[in-house]
Amino acid sequence: MGFIKSVLDFYKLKDHTEKLIELEGLGFKKINNNAFGVIAGSDSGSSLISNCHVLSGSVSGTTNIGGIIGVSSYYTKYYDCSNSASISGTEDVGGILGQGEFDTFARCVNKGTVTCTGNRVGGICGYIQSSVISECVNYGDVTGQNYSGGIGGQGSVFVSCINHGNIQGVNYVGGISGTSSYYSNYYSSDCTNYGAVTGKTTVGGTFGKLGSAGELLRNYGNVEGVSNVGGISGIYAQTNKSITQCINEANITGTNNIGGIVGYFR
């Protein structure tokens, strides 16, 4: 099925640390499993997961499917991890993590295609709440239904992230994330999308729905939808926040509520 290319320091149970792991040639398939990842299905929280790399192969399952971890509990840190395998599932699917909360991501990269037949899919994480994702990059195409994005599917704050993959979904679709949210003193900033973004409702070059302040957001990929379609965000949903220093240099196509920067200010 596959083999371990090199393993150093594989899962220290004492301090909940996984690091310096490389896997390639994998072909995992799990049926009726609600948490599945190459390194671990679920993480108990407060862990450090760094320098874990899935170099090739495929991972498929149902819900909470990730290239590295399926489900993550509170306060886990993901540093310098990467995935190049194709990832597929039915809900909450990501190149690095399927679902998590109060986690931190830094310098993670996904190069594999990520496909979800249901909701919440992202190049780095599918469903991520109250977390900060920074300096992460996605190169793989991402396909889903509702809440589809190049870095995240639904939720959280994104800083200095880049997407190169083409993103396709139905509702809440964005080059960086389907939605973003306000968390602590953070807000989404300095993110760039180069991939084409296609959806139906609430579709944006960087975010489908921007739920926090946003600045230095850039889009260079064509955006296509039906309603609430924008070069930066399909919907901007913060009345007391600002969206500043944003650039769109791509074509925006739609029918109702179309804008070069924002489709609809709510």
XYZ file of N, CA and C in Angstrom:
798
model
N 0.829 -1.200 0.000
C 0.000 0.000 0.000
C 0.867 1.255 0.000
N 1.966 1.220 0.773
C 2.854 2.367 0.835
C 4.015 2.044 1.737
N 4.906 2.994 1.926
C 6.020 2.734 2.807
C 6.477 4.031 3.445
N 7.183 3.889 4.543
C 7.730 5.031 5.230
C 9.122 5.292 4.677
N 9.323 6.461 4.126
C 10.620 6.798 3.543
C 11.645 7.063 4.642
N 11.298 7.905 5.580
C 12.196 8.153 6.707
C 11.386 8.603 7.902
N 11.765 8.151 9.060
C 11.064 8.527 10.270
C 12.090 8.901 11.342
N 11.979 10.096 11.864
C 12.794 10.530 12.986
C 11.851 11.113 14.027
N 11.944 10.666 15.235
C 11.097 11.205 16.300
C 9.619 10.990 16.014
N 9.204 9.779 15.765
C 7.807 9.515 15.417
C 6.940 9.474 16.669
N 6.103 10.443 16.812
C 5.081 10.567 17.849
C 5.583 10.332 19.265
N 6.065 11.367 19.873
C 6.463 11.295 21.273
C 5.213 11.456 22.138
N 4.753 10.369 22.705
C 3.516 10.402 23.469
C 3.629 11.317 24.690
N 4.810 11.428 25.217
C 4.975 12.181 26.447
C 4.657 13.663 26.258
N 5.194 14.267 25.209
C 4.960 15.696 25.020
C 4.066 15.982 23.817
N 3.415 14.962 23.310
C 2.455 15.125 22.207
C 3.078 15.861 21.019
N 4.261 15.431 20.633
C 4.959 16.084 19.531
C 5.207 15.096 18.403
N 4.838 15.511 17.200
C 5.169 14.735 16.011
C 6.019 15.631 15.126
N 7.167 15.142 14.689
C 7.975 15.983 13.825
C 8.919 15.150 12.970
N 9.365 15.769 11.892
C 10.325 15.158 10.974
C 9.869 13.780 10.507
N 8.697 13.763 9.896
C 8.147 12.529 9.342
C 7.903 12.743 7.858
N 8.354 11.800 7.034
C 8.089 11.861 5.605
C 7.487 10.539 5.160
N 6.375 10.615 4.440
C 5.691 9.429 3.945
C 5.412 9.602 2.465
N 5.556 8.532 1.695
C 5.227 8.637 0.279
C 4.678 7.321 -0.248
N 4.046 7.400 -1.425
C 3.480 6.225 -2.065
C 2.306 5.634 -1.311
N 1.568 6.468 -0.604
C 0.496 5.972 0.242
C -0.802 5.822 -0.535
N -1.639 4.885 -0.107
C -2.961 4.720 -0.688
C -3.940 4.317 0.393
N -4.388 5.276 1.182
C -5.277 5.006 2.302
C -6.731 5.226 1.892
N -7.587 4.325 2.323
C -9.016 4.509 2.131
C -9.735 3.996 3.361
N -10.539 4.869 3.964
C -11.261 4.496 5.163
C -12.743 4.743 4.932
N -13.565 3.759 5.203
C -14.999 3.847 4.961
C -15.730 3.965 6.300
N -16.703 4.877 6.354
C -17.514 5.089 7.553
C -16.661 5.435 8.774
N -15.670 6.284 8.547
C -14.818 6.740 9.639
C -14.964 8.243 9.752
N -15.211 8.765 10.964
C -15.429 10.198 11.095
C -14.184 10.972 11.498
N -13.025 10.374 11.412
C -11.775 11.090 11.670
C -10.621 10.282 11.092
N -9.973 10.842 10.037
C -8.912 10.073 9.402
C -7.850 10.987 8.825
N -6.584 10.722 9.182
C -5.448 11.432 8.626
C -4.274 10.487 8.509
N -3.295 10.824 7.704
C -2.147 9.945 7.498
C -1.334 9.796 8.789
N -1.112 10.904 9.496
C -0.348 10.841 10.739
C -1.219 10.353 11.889
N -2.430 10.907 12.020
C -3.344 10.476 13.078
C -4.772 10.831 12.704
N -5.715 9.998 13.150
C -7.120 10.286 12.917
C -7.585 11.483 13.722
N -7.183 11.546 15.000
C -7.546 12.669 15.845
C -6.411 13.005 16.788
N -6.412 14.258 17.236
C -5.390 14.751 18.153
C -6.084 15.243 19.412
N -5.545 14.928 20.580
C -6.209 15.236 21.840
C -6.074 16.690 22.264
N -5.239 17.455 21.570
C -5.106 18.871 21.868
C -3.790 19.236 22.513
N -3.455 20.551 22.436
C -2.228 21.101 23.021
C -0.981 20.382 22.512
N -0.998 19.966 21.256
C 0.125 19.250 20.661
C 0.920 20.169 19.742
N 2.148 19.769 19.481
C 2.958 20.413 18.459
C 3.206 19.404 17.353
N 2.722 19.719 16.158
C 2.900 18.839 15.002
C 3.698 19.628 13.969
N 4.952 19.240 13.781
C 5.824 20.025 12.908
C 6.637 19.127 11.995
N 6.943 19.657 10.801
C 7.774 18.957 9.824
C 7.259 17.560 9.490
N 5.954 17.446 9.351
C 5.349 16.206 8.856
C 5.022 16.404 7.377
N 5.439 15.450 6.519
C 5.295 15.635 5.083
C 4.762 14.363 4.427
N 3.625 14.484 3.765
C 3.085 13.403 2.951
C 3.478 13.721 1.512
N 4.366 12.911 0.929
C 5.000 13.258 -0.337
C 4.200 12.839 -1.565
N 3.360 11.797 -1.432
C 2.559 11.349 -2.570
C 1.506 10.373 -2.078
N 0.602 9.968 -2.987
C -0.411 8.979 -2.654
C -1.813 9.564 -2.648
N -2.717 8.883 -1.941
C -4.104 9.327 -1.868
C -4.694 8.963 -0.514
N -5.599 9.811 -0.052
C -6.305 9.587 1.206
C -7.787 9.839 0.950
N -8.638 8.891 1.293
C -10.072 9.080 1.078
C -10.849 8.511 2.245
N -11.998 9.095 2.512
C -12.851 8.648 3.600
C -14.170 9.388 3.571
N -14.807 9.519 4.733
C -16.099 10.197 4.794
C -15.934 11.591 5.401
N -16.143 11.755 6.715
C -16.050 13.072 7.334
C -14.745 13.239 8.113
N -14.314 14.513 8.239
C -13.102 14.861 8.983
C -11.868 14.146 8.422
N -11.547 14.460 7.185
C -10.439 13.819 6.486
C -9.339 14.853 6.223
N -8.116 14.549 6.642
C -7.003 15.457 6.422
C -5.760 14.723 5.962
N -4.880 15.431 5.268
C -3.634 14.822 4.838
C -2.718 14.488 6.007
N -2.768 15.307 7.064
C -1.947 15.062 8.246
C -2.793 14.534 9.406
N -3.818 15.284 9.806
C -4.691 14.921 10.930
C -6.148 15.063 10.495
N -7.007 14.160 10.984
C -8.427 14.256 10.660
C -9.144 15.304 11.486
N -9.105 15.170 12.833
C -9.747 16.107 13.751
C -8.744 16.553 14.797
N -8.712 17.847 15.073
C -7.802 18.397 16.066
C -8.585 19.073 17.175
N -8.204 18.801 18.427
C -8.818 19.476 19.563
C -8.103 20.802 19.824
N -8.371 21.410 20.960
C -7.910 22.762 21.247
C -6.386 22.905 21.275
N -5.933 24.054 20.744
C -4.581 24.576 20.948
C -3.458 23.707 20.372
N -3.730 23.005 19.301
C -2.670 22.283 18.608
C -1.975 23.227 17.623
N -0.666 23.104 17.520
C 0.129 23.936 16.613
C 0.632 23.085 15.458
N 0.383 23.554 14.241
C 0.861 22.898 13.022
C 1.912 23.802 12.374
N 3.159 23.373 12.394
C 4.234 24.173 11.838
C 4.965 23.400 10.739
N 5.132 24.036 9.588
C 5.992 23.517 8.506
C 5.604 22.106 8.064
N 4.318 21.847 7.950
C 3.832 20.552 7.447
C 3.408 20.704 5.992
N 3.447 19.600 5.233
C 3.036 19.664 3.836
C 2.350 18.378 3.408
N 1.516 18.508 2.400
C 0.830 17.358 1.815
C 0.868 17.450 0.302
N 1.218 16.320 -0.349
C 1.169 16.237 -1.812
C 0.264 15.111 -2.292
N -0.423 14.448 -1.375
C -1.367 13.391 -1.745
C -2.714 13.999 -2.132
N -3.483 13.280 -2.931
C -4.852 13.704 -3.218
C -5.739 13.309 -2.044
N -6.593 14.233 -1.615
C -7.446 14.038 -0.441
C -8.902 14.132 -0.865
N -9.729 13.186 -0.406
C -11.151 13.247 -0.750
C -12.004 12.754 0.411
N -13.206 13.314 0.530
C -14.140 12.921 1.574
C -15.504 13.517 1.318
N -16.398 13.351 2.283
C -17.766 13.813 2.115
C -18.074 15.098 2.873
N -17.290 15.428 3.918
C -17.522 16.648 4.686
C -16.325 16.933 5.585
N -15.985 18.215 5.733
C -14.851 18.649 6.543
C -13.559 17.975 6.078
N -13.055 18.451 4.959
C -11.911 17.834 4.291
C -10.839 18.895 4.034
N -9.576 18.587 4.369
C -8.494 19.539 4.139
C -7.190 18.860 3.784
N -6.320 19.593 3.117
C -5.017 19.043 2.739
C -4.141 18.732 3.938
N -4.253 19.518 5.002
C -3.501 19.273 6.237
C -4.425 18.744 7.331
N -5.547 19.423 7.579
C -6.471 19.079 8.664
C -7.913 19.107 8.182
N -8.706 18.132 8.649
C -10.122 18.122 8.296
C -10.925 19.120 9.102
N -10.845 19.032 10.443
C -11.604 19.928 11.323
C -10.796 20.240 12.588
N -10.837 21.501 13.027
C -10.133 21.882 14.240
C -10.710 23.135 14.861
N -10.226 23.447 16.084
C -10.699 24.615 16.811
C -9.600 25.125 17.727
N -9.446 26.466 17.790
C -8.424 27.115 18.611
C -7.022 26.584 18.291
N -6.752 26.371 17.020
C -5.455 25.861 16.581
C -4.646 26.972 15.917
N -3.359 26.704 15.692
C -2.471 27.645 15.017
C -1.750 26.937 13.877
N -1.767 27.553 12.702
C -1.075 27.020 11.527
C -0.034 28.026 11.069
N 1.163 27.551 10.744
C 2.200 28.432 10.198
C 3.045 27.675 9.183
N 3.198 28.261 8.023
C 4.090 27.759 6.969
C 3.739 26.338 6.516
N 2.461 26.035 6.437
C 2.027 24.736 5.920
C 1.707 24.859 4.429
N 1.947 23.779 3.678
C 1.784 23.802 2.224
C 0.992 22.577 1.773
N 0.039 22.804 0.880
C -0.661 21.689 0.233
C -0.453 21.749 -1.271
N -0.062 20.591 -1.867
C 0.107 20.497 -3.318
C -0.833 19.481 -3.942
N -1.602 18.777 -3.140
C -2.512 17.763 -3.661
C -3.897 18.314 -3.936
N -4.631 17.660 -4.809
C -6.029 18.033 -5.037
C -6.852 17.649 -3.812
N -7.821 18.483 -3.487
C -8.695 18.230 -2.338
C -10.134 18.286 -2.823
N -10.851 17.177 -2.628
C -12.208 17.052 -3.165
C -13.172 16.660 -2.059
N -14.307 17.341 -2.011
C -15.334 17.062 -1.009
C -16.690 17.034 -1.692
N -17.438 15.952 -1.494
C -18.765 15.862 -2.106
C -19.815 16.619 -1.309
N -19.456 17.056 -0.101
C -20.373 17.821 0.742
C -19.822 19.198 1.048
N -19.884 19.602 2.321
C -19.554 20.959 2.733
C -18.235 21.048 3.502
N -17.636 22.223 3.431
C -16.434 22.601 4.182
C -15.199 21.851 3.707
N -14.512 22.492 2.771
C -13.296 21.914 2.199
C -12.287 23.025 1.932
N -11.013 22.747 2.243
C -9.972 23.735 2.003
C -8.639 23.091 1.694
N -7.771 23.832 1.042
C -6.453 23.311 0.710
C -5.622 22.998 1.946
N -5.780 23.778 3.007
C -5.077 23.524 4.261
C -6.015 22.877 5.282
N -7.163 23.465 5.541
C -8.108 22.904 6.515
C -9.546 23.105 6.034
N -10.392 22.126 6.340
C -11.776 22.192 5.889
C -12.648 23.074 6.754
N -12.739 22.755 8.047
C -13.574 23.503 8.994
C -12.702 23.865 10.188
N -12.389 25.146 10.321
C -11.466 25.576 11.356
C -12.065 26.779 12.084
N -12.245 26.656 13.394
C -12.892 27.691 14.184
C -11.913 28.360 15.143
N -12.069 29.667 15.329
C -11.321 30.424 16.333
C -9.825 30.140 16.264
N -9.283 30.176 15.088
C -7.877 29.834 14.867
C -7.216 30.875 13.967
N -5.885 30.864 13.946
C -5.125 31.755 13.084
C -4.280 30.915 12.128
N -4.435 31.172 10.838
C -3.689 30.461 9.798
C -2.785 31.479 9.114
N -1.477 31.305 9.221
C -0.555 32.301 8.673
C 0.513 31.656 7.802
N 0.914 32.368 6.767
C 1.999 31.979 5.865
C 1.806 30.574 5.296
N 0.571 30.220 5.011
C 0.279 28.921 4.401
C 0.001 29.095 2.914
N 0.326 28.072 2.125
C 0.204 28.147 0.668
C -0.494 26.902 0.149
N -1.409 27.106 -0.788
C -2.064 25.984 -1.462
C -1.808 26.056 -2.964
N -1.405 24.898 -3.550
C -1.208 24.778 -4.993
C -2.231 23.853 -5.638
N -2.960 23.093 -4.845
C -3.873 22.093 -5.387
C -5.251 22.651 -5.697
N -5.919 22.062 -6.686
C -7.302 22.435 -6.974
C -8.207 21.915 -5.863
N -9.194 22.730 -5.496
C -10.120 22.387 -4.418
C -11.539 22.398 -4.969
N -12.278 21.313 -4.723
C -13.649 21.194 -5.222
C -14.573 20.753 -4.095
N -15.691 21.458 -3.929
C -16.655 21.100 -2.900
C -18.028 21.665 -3.203
N -18.865 21.710 -2.175
C -20.198 22.279 -2.301
C -20.221 23.641 -1.593
N -20.754 23.705 -0.383
C -20.768 24.953 0.381
C -19.514 25.077 1.239
N -19.015 26.311 1.360
C -17.813 26.611 2.142
C -16.584 25.907 1.554
N -16.132 26.445 0.452
C -14.959 25.905 -0.248
C -13.924 27.014 -0.426
N -12.648 26.714 -0.099
C -11.621 27.734 -0.228
C -10.241 27.155 -0.461
N -9.334 27.997 -0.930
C -7.981 27.552 -1.220
C -7.173 27.226 0.023
N -7.398 27.969 1.106
C -6.701 27.701 2.364
C -7.662 27.050 3.361
N -8.784 27.677 3.634
C -9.782 27.129 4.547
C -11.158 27.086 3.918
N -11.988 26.187 4.423
C -13.361 26.118 3.934
C -14.271 27.084 4.661
N -14.278 26.993 5.999
C -15.144 27.841 6.804
C -14.430 28.310 8.063
N -14.477 29.632 8.307
C -14.077 30.186 9.578
C -12.650 30.658 9.710
N -12.408 31.377 10.815
C -11.095 31.779 11.306
C -10.466 32.967 10.585
N -9.203 33.230 10.956
C -8.460 34.394 10.490
C -7.271 33.928 9.662
N -7.025 34.616 8.552
C -5.988 34.218 7.609
C -5.023 35.379 7.388
N -3.731 35.114 7.588
C -2.717 36.153 7.489
C -1.577 35.662 6.599
N -1.236 36.455 5.591
C -0.103 36.167 4.695
C -0.201 34.778 4.067
N -1.389 34.433 3.594
C -1.609 33.148 2.916
C -1.757 33.364 1.414
N -1.392 32.341 0.638
C -1.437 32.427 -0.824
C -2.110 31.186 -1.392
N -2.991 31.388 -2.355
C -3.594 30.269 -3.077
C -3.282 30.358 -4.558
N -2.829 29.215 -5.133
C -2.570 29.111 -6.568
C -3.564 28.176 -7.259
N -4.295 27.375 -6.516
C -5.182 26.381 -7.103
C -6.506 26.962 -7.548
N -7.180 26.256 -8.446
C -8.527 26.638 -8.866
C -9.534 26.121 -7.840
N -10.504 26.969 -7.491
C -11.462 26.649 -6.447
C -12.863 26.590 -7.047
N -13.565 25.500 -6.764
C -14.913 25.340 -7.303
C -15.859 24.875 -6.208
N -16.997 25.550 -6.094
C -17.999 25.184 -5.103
C -19.364 25.697 -5.506
N -20.268 25.777 -4.537
C -21.631 26.256 -4.808
C -21.876 27.572 -4.065
N -22.014 27.520 -2.740
C -22.241 28.713 -1.934
C -21.081 28.936 -0.966
N -20.718 30.204 -0.767
C -19.586 30.572 0.088
C -18.291 29.944 -0.438
N -17.791 30.558 -1.482
C -16.601 30.054 -2.174
C -15.585 31.185 -2.292
N -14.327 30.924 -1.907
C -13.308 31.963 -1.983
C -11.930 31.417 -2.299
N -11.098 32.245 -2.881
C -9.732 31.828 -3.201
C -8.920 31.521 -1.957
N -9.162 32.243 -0.868
C -8.506 31.958 0.412
C -9.409 31.116 1.295
N -10.660 31.544 1.487
C -11.591 30.767 2.306
C -13.029 31.099 1.935
N -13.904 30.124 2.175
C -15.328 30.373 1.955
C -15.851 31.467 2.866
N -15.416 31.462 4.129
C -15.742 32.527 5.068
C -14.533 32.812 5.948
N -14.505 34.006 6.526
C -13.523 34.338 7.556
C -14.268 34.879 8.761
N -13.621 34.855 9.921
C -14.269 35.341 11.134
C -13.300 36.140 11.971
N -13.840 36.935 12.875
C -13.029 37.721 13.800
C -12.604 36.831 14.959
N -11.327 36.897 15.329
C -10.818 36.104 16.436
C -9.806 36.919 17.229
N -10.117 37.171 18.495
C -9.244 37.931 19.379
C -8.947 39.280 18.717
N -7.666 39.663 18.633
C -7.305 40.940 18.019
C -6.840 40.774 16.580
N -7.097 39.613 15.993
C -6.626 39.329 14.648
C -7.712 39.598 13.611
N -7.286 39.901 12.408
C -8.196 39.984 11.278
C -7.434 39.573 10.031
N -8.155 39.206 8.987
C -7.524 38.660 7.790
C -6.791 39.757 7.018
N -5.534 39.472 6.665
C -4.726 40.486 5.987
C -3.623 39.841 5.161
N -3.133 40.600 4.180
C -1.969 40.227 3.378
C -2.116 38.844 2.746
N -3.272 38.567 2.161
C -3.519 37.286 1.481
C -3.697 37.521 -0.015
N -3.262 36.545 -0.812
C -3.297 36.684 -2.267
C -3.858 35.433 -2.917
N -4.740 35.630 -3.888
C -5.269 34.514 -4.668
C -4.893 34.673 -6.134
N -4.392 33.560 -6.730
C -4.072 33.532 -8.156
C -4.970 32.572 -8.930
N -5.721 31.727 -8.253
C -6.517 30.714 -8.926
C -7.886 31.218 -9.345
N -8.489 30.536 -10.322
C -9.862 30.840 -10.726
C -10.821 30.357 -9.644
N -11.846 31.165 -9.364
C -12.829 30.839 -8.327
C -14.212 30.796 -8.968
N -14.887 29.655 -8.816
C -16.189 29.467 -9.455
C -17.203 28.958 -8.444
N -18.376 29.576 -8.427
C -19.440 29.145 -7.532
C -20.779 29.674 -7.995
N -21.748 29.664 -7.087
C -23.084 30.143 -7.424
C -23.433 31.399 -6.630
N -23.447 31.288 -5.303
C -23.836 32.406 -4.446
C -22.756 32.693 -3.405
N -22.465 33.980 -3.222
C -21.470 34.441 -2.256
C -20.091 33.886 -2.622
N -19.538 34.473 -3.664
C -18.284 34.010 -4.264
C -17.321 35.195 -4.334
N -16.080 35.006 -3.861
C -15.114 36.093 -3.883
C -13.722 35.632 -4.253
N -12.924 36.564 -4.760
C -11.551 36.241 -5.145
C -10.713 35.783 -3.971
N -10.904 36.384 -2.811
C -10.201 35.924 -1.612
C -11.154 35.241 -0.635
N -12.310 35.843 -0.353
C -13.272 35.263 0.584
C -14.684 35.293 -0.004
N -15.416 34.194 0.222
C -16.820 34.229 -0.152
C -17.556 35.248 0.698
N -17.382 35.140 2.025
C -17.933 36.096 2.980
C -16.829 36.513 3.936
N -16.530 37.797 3.967
C -15.515 38.339 4.864
C -16.216 38.823 6.126
N -15.966 38.139 7.242
C -16.664 38.447 8.487
C -15.865 39.268 9.460
N -14.706 39.746 9.049
C -13.863 40.582 9.905
C -13.289 41.703 9.069
N -12.545 42.587 9.713
C -11.829 43.596 8.942
C -10.837 42.909 8.006
N -10.554 43.554 6.882
C -9.621 42.986 5.926
C -8.742 44.064 5.320
N -7.458 43.755 5.154
C -6.573 44.715 4.505
C -5.502 43.978 3.713
N -5.000 44.646 2.702
C -3.953 44.090 1.840
C -4.365 42.734 1.276
N -5.607 42.638 0.829
C -6.098 41.429 0.175
C -6.012 41.638 -1.328
N -5.488 40.621 -2.041
C -5.236 40.770 -3.475
C -5.798 39.581 -4.246
N -6.425 39.879 -5.376
C -6.938 38.814 -6.235
C -6.499 39.017 -7.673
N -5.964 37.911 -8.274
C -5.550 37.930 -9.671
C -6.206 36.804 -10.471
N -7.130 36.092 -9.857
C -7.827 35.001 -10.548
C -9.242 35.388 -10.926
N -9.710 34.940 -12.077
C -11.077 35.243 -12.502
C -12.088 34.633 -11.538
N -13.161 35.390 -11.284
C -14.194 34.974 -10.342
C -15.529 34.908 -11.075
N -16.221 33.786 -10.918
C -17.503 33.606 -11.616
C -18.550 33.054 -10.656
N -19.734 33.693 -10.661
C -20.852 33.237 -9.842
C -22.155 33.776 -10.379
N -23.196 33.663 -9.571
C -24.509 34.174 -9.969
C -24.866 35.414 -9.154
N -24.871 35.303 -7.828
C -25.220 36.448 -6.988
C -24.211 36.626 -5.866
N -24.037 37.882 -5.437
C -23.061 38.253 -4.415
C -21.660 37.786 -4.821
N -21.152 38.414 -5.861
C -19.860 38.020 -6.434
C -18.922 39.231 -6.417
N -17.729 39.072 -5.816
C -16.798 40.189 -5.730
C -15.362 39.790 -5.973
N -14.561 40.752 -6.397
C -13.148 40.482 -6.650
C -12.379 40.138 -5.387
N -12.774 40.724 -4.268
C -12.167 40.404 -2.975
C -13.107 39.548 -2.141
N -14.349 39.980 -1.991
C -15.310 39.222 -1.185
C -16.703 39.311 -1.791
N -17.425 38.192 -1.759
C -18.807 38.206 -2.251
C -19.707 39.016 -1.348
N -19.570 38.816 -0.023
C -20.297 39.581 0.986
C -19.304 40.106 2.006
N -19.460 41.376 2.371
C -18.700 41.932 3.486
C -19.683 42.197 4.615
N -19.504 41.525 5.765
C -20.548 41.481 6.785
C -20.167 42.175 8.080
N -19.283 43.172 8.021
C -18.906 43.906 9.231
C -19.241 45.376 9.068
N -20.226 45.861 9.840
C -20.631 47.264 9.702
C -19.690 48.211 10.434
N -18.986 47.719 11.457
C -18.106 48.594 12.243
C -16.629 48.317 12.009
N -16.307 47.624 10.942
C -14.914 47.333 10.589
C -14.620 47.903 9.208
N -13.381 47.789 8.768
C -12.994 48.370 7.485
C -12.360 47.326 6.584
N -12.435 47.587 5.293
C -11.732 46.784 4.297
C -10.891 47.759 3.484
N -9.566 47.631 3.586
C -8.679 48.656 3.053
C -7.526 48.057 2.261
N -6.970 48.871 1.358
C -5.777 48.534 0.576
C -5.907 47.169 -0.110
N -7.031 46.962 -0.743
C -7.290 45.697 -1.437
C -7.247 45.907 -2.942
N -6.805 44.883 -3.677
C -6.619 44.988 -5.123
C -7.261 43.800 -5.824
N -8.007 44.088 -6.879
C -8.486 43.042 -7.782
C -8.079 43.386 -9.200
N -7.422 42.454 -9.888
C -7.008 42.676 -11.272
C -7.523 41.581 -12.192
N -8.674 40.992 -11.861
C -9.220 39.892 -12.671
C -10.655 40.187 -13.063
N -11.174 39.353 -13.956
C -12.553 39.498 -14.414
C -13.526 38.928 -13.383
N -14.622 39.658 -13.168
C -15.669 39.232 -12.236
C -16.957 39.082 -13.032
N -17.541 37.891 -12.970
C -18.728 37.603 -13.772
C -19.873 37.133 -12.877
N -21.067 37.703 -13.080
C -22.233 37.287 -12.312
C -23.488 37.972 -12.804
N -24.586 37.810 -12.032
C -25.880 38.371 -12.429
C -26.390 39.415 -11.444
N -26.362 39.105 -10.142
C -26.881 40.010 -9.119
C -25.803 40.342 -8.089
N -25.724 41.625 -7.717
C -24.777 42.096 -6.699
C -23.339 41.712 -7.070
N -22.814 42.402 -8.062
C -21.466 42.127 -8.576
C -20.596 43.345 -8.323
N -19.369 43.119 -7.833
C -18.479 44.251 -7.586
C -17.023 43.896 -7.807
N -16.241 44.884 -8.186
C -14.813 44.657 -8.376
C -14.099 44.306 -7.088
N -14.562 44.854 -5.978
C -13.998 44.536 -4.659
C -14.973 43.714 -3.844
N -16.186 44.198 -3.627
C -17.208 43.492 -2.840
C -18.510 43.431 -3.621
N -19.140 42.263 -3.618
C -20.423 42.129 -4.300
C -21.562 42.768 -3.523
N -21.611 42.525 -2.212
C -22.729 43.004 -1.395
C -22.250 43.361 -0.002
N -22.441 44.629 0.384
C -22.168 45.053 1.761
C -23.413 44.793 2.601
N -23.274 43.923 3.597
C -24.433 43.574 4.432
C -24.459 44.454 5.666
